Short mmCIF file of C-alpha atoms and ligand atoms in Angstrom, two decimals:
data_model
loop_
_atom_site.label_atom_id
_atom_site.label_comp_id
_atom_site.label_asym_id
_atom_site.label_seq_id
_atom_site.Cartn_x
_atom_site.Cartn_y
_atom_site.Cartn_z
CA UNK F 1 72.45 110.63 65.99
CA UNK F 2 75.24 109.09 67.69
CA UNK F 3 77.68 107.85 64.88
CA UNK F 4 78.62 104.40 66.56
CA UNK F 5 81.49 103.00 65.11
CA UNK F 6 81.96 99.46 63.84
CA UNK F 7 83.56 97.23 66.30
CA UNK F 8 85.60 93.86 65.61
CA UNK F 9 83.85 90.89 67.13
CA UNK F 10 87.40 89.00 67.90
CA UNK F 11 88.11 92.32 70.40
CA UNK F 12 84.37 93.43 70.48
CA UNK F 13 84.15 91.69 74.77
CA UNK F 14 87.16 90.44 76.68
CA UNK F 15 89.49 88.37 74.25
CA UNK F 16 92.17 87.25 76.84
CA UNK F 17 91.31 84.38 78.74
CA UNK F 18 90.24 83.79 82.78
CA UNK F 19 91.91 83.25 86.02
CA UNK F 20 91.02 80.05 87.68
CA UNK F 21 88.67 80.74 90.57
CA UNK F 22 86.13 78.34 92.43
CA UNK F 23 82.71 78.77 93.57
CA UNK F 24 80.21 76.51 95.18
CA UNK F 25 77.38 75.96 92.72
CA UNK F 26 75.23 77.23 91.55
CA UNK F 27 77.83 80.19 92.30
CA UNK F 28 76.98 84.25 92.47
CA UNK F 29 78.28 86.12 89.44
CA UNK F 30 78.86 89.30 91.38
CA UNK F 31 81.67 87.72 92.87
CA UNK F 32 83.60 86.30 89.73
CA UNK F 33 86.61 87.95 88.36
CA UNK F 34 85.99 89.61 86.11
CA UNK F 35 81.96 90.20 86.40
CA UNK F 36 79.91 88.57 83.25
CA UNK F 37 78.99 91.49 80.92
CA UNK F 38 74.93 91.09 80.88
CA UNK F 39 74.45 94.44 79.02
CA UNK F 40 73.63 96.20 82.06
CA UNK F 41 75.00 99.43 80.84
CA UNK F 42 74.83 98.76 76.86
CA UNK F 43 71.53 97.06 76.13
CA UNK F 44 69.27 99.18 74.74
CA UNK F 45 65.57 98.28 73.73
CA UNK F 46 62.92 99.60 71.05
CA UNK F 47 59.37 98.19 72.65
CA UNK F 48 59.71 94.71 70.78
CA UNK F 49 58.16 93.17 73.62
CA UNK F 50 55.83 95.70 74.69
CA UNK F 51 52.86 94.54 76.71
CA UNK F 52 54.10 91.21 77.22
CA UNK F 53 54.55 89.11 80.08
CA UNK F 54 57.04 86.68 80.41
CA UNK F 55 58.83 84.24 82.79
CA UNK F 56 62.94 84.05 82.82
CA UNK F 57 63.99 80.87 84.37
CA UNK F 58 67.68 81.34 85.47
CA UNK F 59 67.22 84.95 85.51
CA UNK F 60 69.67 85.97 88.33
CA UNK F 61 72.93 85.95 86.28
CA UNK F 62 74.38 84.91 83.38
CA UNK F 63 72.24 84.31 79.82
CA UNK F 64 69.12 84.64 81.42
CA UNK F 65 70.03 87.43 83.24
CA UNK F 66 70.91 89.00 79.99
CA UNK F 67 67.44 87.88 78.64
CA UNK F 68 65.71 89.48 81.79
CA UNK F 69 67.51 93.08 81.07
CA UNK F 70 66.75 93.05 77.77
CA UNK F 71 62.96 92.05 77.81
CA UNK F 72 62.44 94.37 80.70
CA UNK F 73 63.90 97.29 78.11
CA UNK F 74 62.12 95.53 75.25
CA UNK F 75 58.83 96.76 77.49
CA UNK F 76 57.78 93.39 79.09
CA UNK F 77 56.82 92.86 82.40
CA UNK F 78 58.87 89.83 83.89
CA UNK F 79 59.10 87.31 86.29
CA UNK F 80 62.10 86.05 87.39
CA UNK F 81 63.46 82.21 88.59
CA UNK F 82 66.36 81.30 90.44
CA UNK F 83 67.80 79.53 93.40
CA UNK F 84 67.13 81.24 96.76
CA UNK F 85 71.02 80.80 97.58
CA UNK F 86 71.34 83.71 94.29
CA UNK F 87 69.36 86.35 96.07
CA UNK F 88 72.38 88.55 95.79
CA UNK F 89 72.51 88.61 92.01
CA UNK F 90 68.77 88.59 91.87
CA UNK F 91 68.37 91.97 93.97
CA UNK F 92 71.33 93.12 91.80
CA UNK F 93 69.16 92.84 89.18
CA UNK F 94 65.74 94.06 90.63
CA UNK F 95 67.19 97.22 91.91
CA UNK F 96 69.12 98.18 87.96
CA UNK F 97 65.87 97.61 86.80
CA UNK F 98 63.28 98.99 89.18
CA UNK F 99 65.26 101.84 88.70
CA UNK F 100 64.34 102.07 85.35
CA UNK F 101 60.64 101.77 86.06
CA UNK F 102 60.56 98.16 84.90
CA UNK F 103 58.20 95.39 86.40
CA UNK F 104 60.14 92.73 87.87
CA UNK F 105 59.31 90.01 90.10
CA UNK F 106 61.35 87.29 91.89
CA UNK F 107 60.10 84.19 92.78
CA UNK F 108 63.36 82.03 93.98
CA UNK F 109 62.88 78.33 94.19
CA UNK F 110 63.41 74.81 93.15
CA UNK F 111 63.13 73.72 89.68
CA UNK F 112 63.81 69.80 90.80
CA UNK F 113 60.73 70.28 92.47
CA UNK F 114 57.49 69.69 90.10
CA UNK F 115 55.29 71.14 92.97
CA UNK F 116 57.63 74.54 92.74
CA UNK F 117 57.57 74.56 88.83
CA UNK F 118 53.10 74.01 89.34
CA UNK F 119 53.61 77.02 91.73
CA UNK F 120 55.85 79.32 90.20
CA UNK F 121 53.76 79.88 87.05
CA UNK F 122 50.59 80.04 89.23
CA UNK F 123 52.96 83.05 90.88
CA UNK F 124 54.32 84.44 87.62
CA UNK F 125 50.20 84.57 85.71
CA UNK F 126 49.02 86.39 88.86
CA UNK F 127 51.27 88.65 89.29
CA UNK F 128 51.80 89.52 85.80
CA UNK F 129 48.22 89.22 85.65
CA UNK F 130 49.03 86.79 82.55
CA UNK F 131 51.96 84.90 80.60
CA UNK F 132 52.79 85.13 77.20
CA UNK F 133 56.75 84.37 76.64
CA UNK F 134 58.38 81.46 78.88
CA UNK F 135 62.29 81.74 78.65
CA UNK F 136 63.56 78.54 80.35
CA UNK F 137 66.95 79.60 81.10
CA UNK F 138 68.54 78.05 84.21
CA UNK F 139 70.72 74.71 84.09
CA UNK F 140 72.94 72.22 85.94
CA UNK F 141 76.35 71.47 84.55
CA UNK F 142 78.82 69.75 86.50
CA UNK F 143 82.15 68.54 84.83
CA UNK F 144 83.63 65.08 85.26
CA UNK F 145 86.28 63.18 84.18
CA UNK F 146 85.21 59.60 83.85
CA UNK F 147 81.69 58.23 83.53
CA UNK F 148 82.52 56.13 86.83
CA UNK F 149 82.23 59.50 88.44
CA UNK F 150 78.73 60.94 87.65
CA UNK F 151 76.41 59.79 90.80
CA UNK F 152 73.29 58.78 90.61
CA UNK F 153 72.82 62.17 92.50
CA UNK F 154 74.44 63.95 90.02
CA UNK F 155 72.70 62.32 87.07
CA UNK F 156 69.27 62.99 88.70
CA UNK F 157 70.11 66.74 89.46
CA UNK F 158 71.49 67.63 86.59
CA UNK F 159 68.03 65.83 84.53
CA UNK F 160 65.19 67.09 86.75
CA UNK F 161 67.12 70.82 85.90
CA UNK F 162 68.01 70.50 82.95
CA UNK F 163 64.96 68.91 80.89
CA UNK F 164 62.27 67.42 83.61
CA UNK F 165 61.57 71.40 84.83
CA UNK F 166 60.91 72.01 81.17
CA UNK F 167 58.27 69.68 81.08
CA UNK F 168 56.56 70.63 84.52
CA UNK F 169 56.50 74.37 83.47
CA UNK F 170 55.25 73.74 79.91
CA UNK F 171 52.49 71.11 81.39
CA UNK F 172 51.78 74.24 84.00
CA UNK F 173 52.11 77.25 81.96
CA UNK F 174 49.30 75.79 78.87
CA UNK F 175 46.21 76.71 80.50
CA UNK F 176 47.36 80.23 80.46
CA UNK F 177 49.29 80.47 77.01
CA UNK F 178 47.57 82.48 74.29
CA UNK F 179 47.82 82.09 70.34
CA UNK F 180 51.23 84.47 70.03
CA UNK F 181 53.16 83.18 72.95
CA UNK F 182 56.58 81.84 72.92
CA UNK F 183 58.79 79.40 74.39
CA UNK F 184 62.42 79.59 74.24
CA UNK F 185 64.58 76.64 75.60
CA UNK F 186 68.20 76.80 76.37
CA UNK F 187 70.16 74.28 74.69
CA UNK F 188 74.22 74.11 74.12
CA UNK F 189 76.90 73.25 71.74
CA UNK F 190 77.35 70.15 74.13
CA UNK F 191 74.05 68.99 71.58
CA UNK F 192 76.16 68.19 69.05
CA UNK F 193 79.42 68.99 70.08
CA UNK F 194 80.04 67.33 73.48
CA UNK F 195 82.78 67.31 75.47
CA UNK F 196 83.97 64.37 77.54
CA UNK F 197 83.76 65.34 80.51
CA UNK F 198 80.06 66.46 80.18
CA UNK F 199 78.21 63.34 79.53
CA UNK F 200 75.27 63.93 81.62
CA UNK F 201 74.94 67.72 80.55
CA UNK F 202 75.56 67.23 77.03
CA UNK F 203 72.57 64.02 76.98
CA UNK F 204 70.59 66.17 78.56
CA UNK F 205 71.13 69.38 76.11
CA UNK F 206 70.60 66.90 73.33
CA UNK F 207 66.85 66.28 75.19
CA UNK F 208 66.24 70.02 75.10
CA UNK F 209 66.78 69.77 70.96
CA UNK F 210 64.17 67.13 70.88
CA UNK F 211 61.93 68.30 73.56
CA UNK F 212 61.95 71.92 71.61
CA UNK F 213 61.38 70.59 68.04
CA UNK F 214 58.45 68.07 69.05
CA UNK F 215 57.00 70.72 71.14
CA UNK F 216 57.30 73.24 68.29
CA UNK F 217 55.54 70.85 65.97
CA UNK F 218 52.96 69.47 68.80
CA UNK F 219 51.74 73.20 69.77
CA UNK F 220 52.21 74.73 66.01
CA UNK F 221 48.27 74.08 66.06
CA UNK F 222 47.82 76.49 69.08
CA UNK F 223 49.52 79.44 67.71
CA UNK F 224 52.45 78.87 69.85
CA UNK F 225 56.21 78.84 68.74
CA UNK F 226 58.76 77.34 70.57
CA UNK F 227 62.56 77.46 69.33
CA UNK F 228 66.02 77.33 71.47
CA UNK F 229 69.18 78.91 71.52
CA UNK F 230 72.12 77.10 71.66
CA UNK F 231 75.12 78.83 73.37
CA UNK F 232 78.82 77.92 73.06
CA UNK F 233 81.34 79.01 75.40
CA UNK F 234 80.09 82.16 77.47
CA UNK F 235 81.36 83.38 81.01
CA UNK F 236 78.90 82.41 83.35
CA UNK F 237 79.03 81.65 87.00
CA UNK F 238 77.95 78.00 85.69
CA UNK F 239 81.87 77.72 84.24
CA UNK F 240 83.29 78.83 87.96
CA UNK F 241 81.03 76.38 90.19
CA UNK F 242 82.26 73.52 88.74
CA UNK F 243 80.52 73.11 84.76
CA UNK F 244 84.71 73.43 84.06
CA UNK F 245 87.80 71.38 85.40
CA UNK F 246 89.79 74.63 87.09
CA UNK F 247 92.55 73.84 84.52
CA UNK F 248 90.59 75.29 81.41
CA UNK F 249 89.48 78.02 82.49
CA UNK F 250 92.10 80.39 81.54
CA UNK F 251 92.06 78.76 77.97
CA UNK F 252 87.99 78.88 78.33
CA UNK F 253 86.47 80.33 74.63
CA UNK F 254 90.42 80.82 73.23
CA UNK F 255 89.89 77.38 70.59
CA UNK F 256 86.56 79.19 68.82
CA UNK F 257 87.09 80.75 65.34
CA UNK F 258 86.28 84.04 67.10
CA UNK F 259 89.14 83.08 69.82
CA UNK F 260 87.60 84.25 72.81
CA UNK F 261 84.83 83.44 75.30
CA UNK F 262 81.15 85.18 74.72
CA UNK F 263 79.48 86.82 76.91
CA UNK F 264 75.36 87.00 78.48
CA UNK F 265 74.86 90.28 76.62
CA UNK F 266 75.90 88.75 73.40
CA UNK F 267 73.28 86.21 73.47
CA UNK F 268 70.30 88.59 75.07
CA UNK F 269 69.10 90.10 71.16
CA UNK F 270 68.37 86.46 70.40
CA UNK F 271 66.06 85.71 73.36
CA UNK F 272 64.36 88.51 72.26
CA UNK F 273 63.65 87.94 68.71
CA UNK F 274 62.27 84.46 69.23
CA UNK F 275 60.34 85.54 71.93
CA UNK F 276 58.72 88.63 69.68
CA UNK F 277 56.72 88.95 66.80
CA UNK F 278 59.49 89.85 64.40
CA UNK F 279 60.54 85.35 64.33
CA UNK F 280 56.43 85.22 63.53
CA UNK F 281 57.01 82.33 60.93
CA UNK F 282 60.18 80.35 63.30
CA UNK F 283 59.61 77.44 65.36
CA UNK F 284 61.70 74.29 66.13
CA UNK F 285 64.54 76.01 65.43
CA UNK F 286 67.85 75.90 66.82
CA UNK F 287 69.91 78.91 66.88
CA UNK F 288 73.40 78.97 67.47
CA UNK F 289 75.82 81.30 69.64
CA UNK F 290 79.08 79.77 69.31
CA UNK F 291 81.83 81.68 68.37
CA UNK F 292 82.09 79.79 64.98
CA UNK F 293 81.65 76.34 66.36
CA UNK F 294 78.35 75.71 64.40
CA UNK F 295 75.67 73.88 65.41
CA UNK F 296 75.36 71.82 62.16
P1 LIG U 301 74.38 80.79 85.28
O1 LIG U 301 74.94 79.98 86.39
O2 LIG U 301 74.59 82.25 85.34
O3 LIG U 301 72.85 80.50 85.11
C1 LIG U 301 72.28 79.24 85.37
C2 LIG U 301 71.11 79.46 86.30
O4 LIG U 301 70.39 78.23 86.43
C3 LIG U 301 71.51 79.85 87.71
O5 LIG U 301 71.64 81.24 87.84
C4 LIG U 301 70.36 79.31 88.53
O6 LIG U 301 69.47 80.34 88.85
C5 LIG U 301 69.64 78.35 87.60
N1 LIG U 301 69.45 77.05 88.24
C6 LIG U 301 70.32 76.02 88.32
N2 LIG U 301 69.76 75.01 89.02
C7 LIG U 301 68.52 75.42 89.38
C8 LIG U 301 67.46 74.81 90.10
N3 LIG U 301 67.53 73.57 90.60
N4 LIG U 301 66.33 75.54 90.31
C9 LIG U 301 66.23 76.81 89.82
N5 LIG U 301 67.20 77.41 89.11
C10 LIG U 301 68.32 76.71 88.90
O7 LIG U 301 75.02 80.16 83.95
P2 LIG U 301 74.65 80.35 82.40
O8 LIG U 301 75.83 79.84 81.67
O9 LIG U 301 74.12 81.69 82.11
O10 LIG U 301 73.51 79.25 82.20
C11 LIG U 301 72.29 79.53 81.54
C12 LIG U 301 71.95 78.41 80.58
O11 LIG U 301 72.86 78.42 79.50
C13 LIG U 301 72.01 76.99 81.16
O12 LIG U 301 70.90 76.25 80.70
C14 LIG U 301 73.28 76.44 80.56
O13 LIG U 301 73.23 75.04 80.46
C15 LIG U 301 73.27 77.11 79.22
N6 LIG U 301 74.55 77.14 78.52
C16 LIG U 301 75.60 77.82 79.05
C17 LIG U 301 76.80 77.82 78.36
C18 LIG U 301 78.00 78.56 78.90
O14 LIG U 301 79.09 78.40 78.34
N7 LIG U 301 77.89 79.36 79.91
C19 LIG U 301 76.94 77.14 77.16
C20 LIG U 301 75.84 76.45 76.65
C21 LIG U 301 74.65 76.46 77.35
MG1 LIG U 302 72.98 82.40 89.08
#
């Protein structure tokens, strides 16, 4: 047995903080500097998902690209959202994990789009040939200064992403959802710590609490459990295509107690237990990845 030795979490990932560095949104992670750490080369699984199917909205890069690697080693077969301008970090991902005999498949599209979300689990339950965990990953976050300053664009974008998709993919995905499945929603510290210049985001991330916790209750009944993790500050392509002002970025994660950023592979054992068997008797719950900044 390999004796692993214990590791400090305040050095444990990158402790120093970033460069600034803009990308048009929803940005490709392959290109920021440095690369997210998704636990490509460190995340190793023990069948806690084995047979199961699930969906990874997101998927591409950053947290749910961390969820996708580890359910994929967990031993589910997985299908994959994201925008088609993130083909780049989506093939990234296909080819690490096809080469580790893993069933992956993309399916690139619109979440704003009800029609899409109707379509892409219609996609994901025939190719999977069923659908039993739904990871809703992907988001919109787009900083401003001043209320004045969030369009009517902006404020529709970042809703449809951010909490109407969840209810299109639920409303699609029932039909085909057996006792034992499992929904996990992507939340934020923004819930109930938000920042000012994330007004929209944070209302919406707010919406994903209550969305996830009447859900929860609503499809208790069914057998199904549905629970959301709430991250703090990770680095994520979302920071570098505008979810930041440029300016804090290289002081991005340094005012946690743990006094860094996190990053996608610290949040991917998470997605996994409330997607599996071993959170049997959780649902509505929030769980918090913050660095210290708790939740409640
Ligand atoms: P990310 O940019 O790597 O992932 C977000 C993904 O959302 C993108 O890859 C994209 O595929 C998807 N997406 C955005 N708009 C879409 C649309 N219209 N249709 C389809 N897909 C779309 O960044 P991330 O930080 O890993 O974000 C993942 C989730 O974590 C988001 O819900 C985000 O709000 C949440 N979150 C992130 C942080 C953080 O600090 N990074 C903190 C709290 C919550
Ligand atoms: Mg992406």
């Amino acid at each position: 047995m390999e004796n692993k030795k214990i590791q400090n979490p305040l050095h444990q990932y990158r402790d120093e903080g970033y460069e600034k560095q803009l990308q048009k949104a929803p940005g490709i992670q392959e290109e920021m500097k440095p690369v997210p750490d998704c636990g490509e080369k460190t995340y190793k699984g023990s069948d806690k998902l084995k047979g199961r199917k699930a969906l990874i909205t997101g998927g591409d890069s950053g947290i749910g690209r961390a969820a996708a690697i580890a359910f994929a080693r967990e031993g589910a077969d997985i299908a994959v959202n994201y925008l088609p301008s993130e083909q780049k970090d989506a093939e990234s991902l296909l080819e690490l994990l096809e080469k580790e005999g893993k069933k992956v498949i993309l399916i690139p599209g619109d979440l704003k789009d009800e029609n899409f979300c109707k379509e892409l689990i219609e996609k994901a339950n025939k190719e999977l040939g069923g659908l039993d965990v739904l990871a809703l990953v992907a988001g919109k976050q787009v900083a401003q200064e001043k209320i004045e300053d969030i369009t009517t664009e902006q404020l529709e974008a970042t809703f449809k992403t951010n909490v109407f998709s969840l209810f299109w993919i639920v409303k699609a995905a029932l039909p085909y959802l057996p006792a034992g499945a499992t929904i996990v929603t992507t939340s934020s510290i923004q819930a109930f710590q938000p920042s000012p210049t994330l007004v929209d985001y944070a209302s919406t991330k707010s919406a994903i609490v209550a969305f996830t916790r009447a859900l929860a209750k609503q499809l208790a009944s069914k057998g199904i459990r549905v629970n959301s993790v709430a991250p703090g500050p990770i680095w994520t392509a979302l920071q570098v295509s505008g979810g930041q002002p440029q300016d804090k970025l290289p002081e991005f994660g340094q005012d946690t107690p743990l006094k860094r950023a996190g990053q996608p592979a610290e949040l991917a054992a998470t997605y996994v237990l409330l997607a599996s068997e071993d959170s049997s008797y959780t649902t509505a719950e929030v769980y918090g990845i913050t660095g210290g900044n708790h939740t409640t």
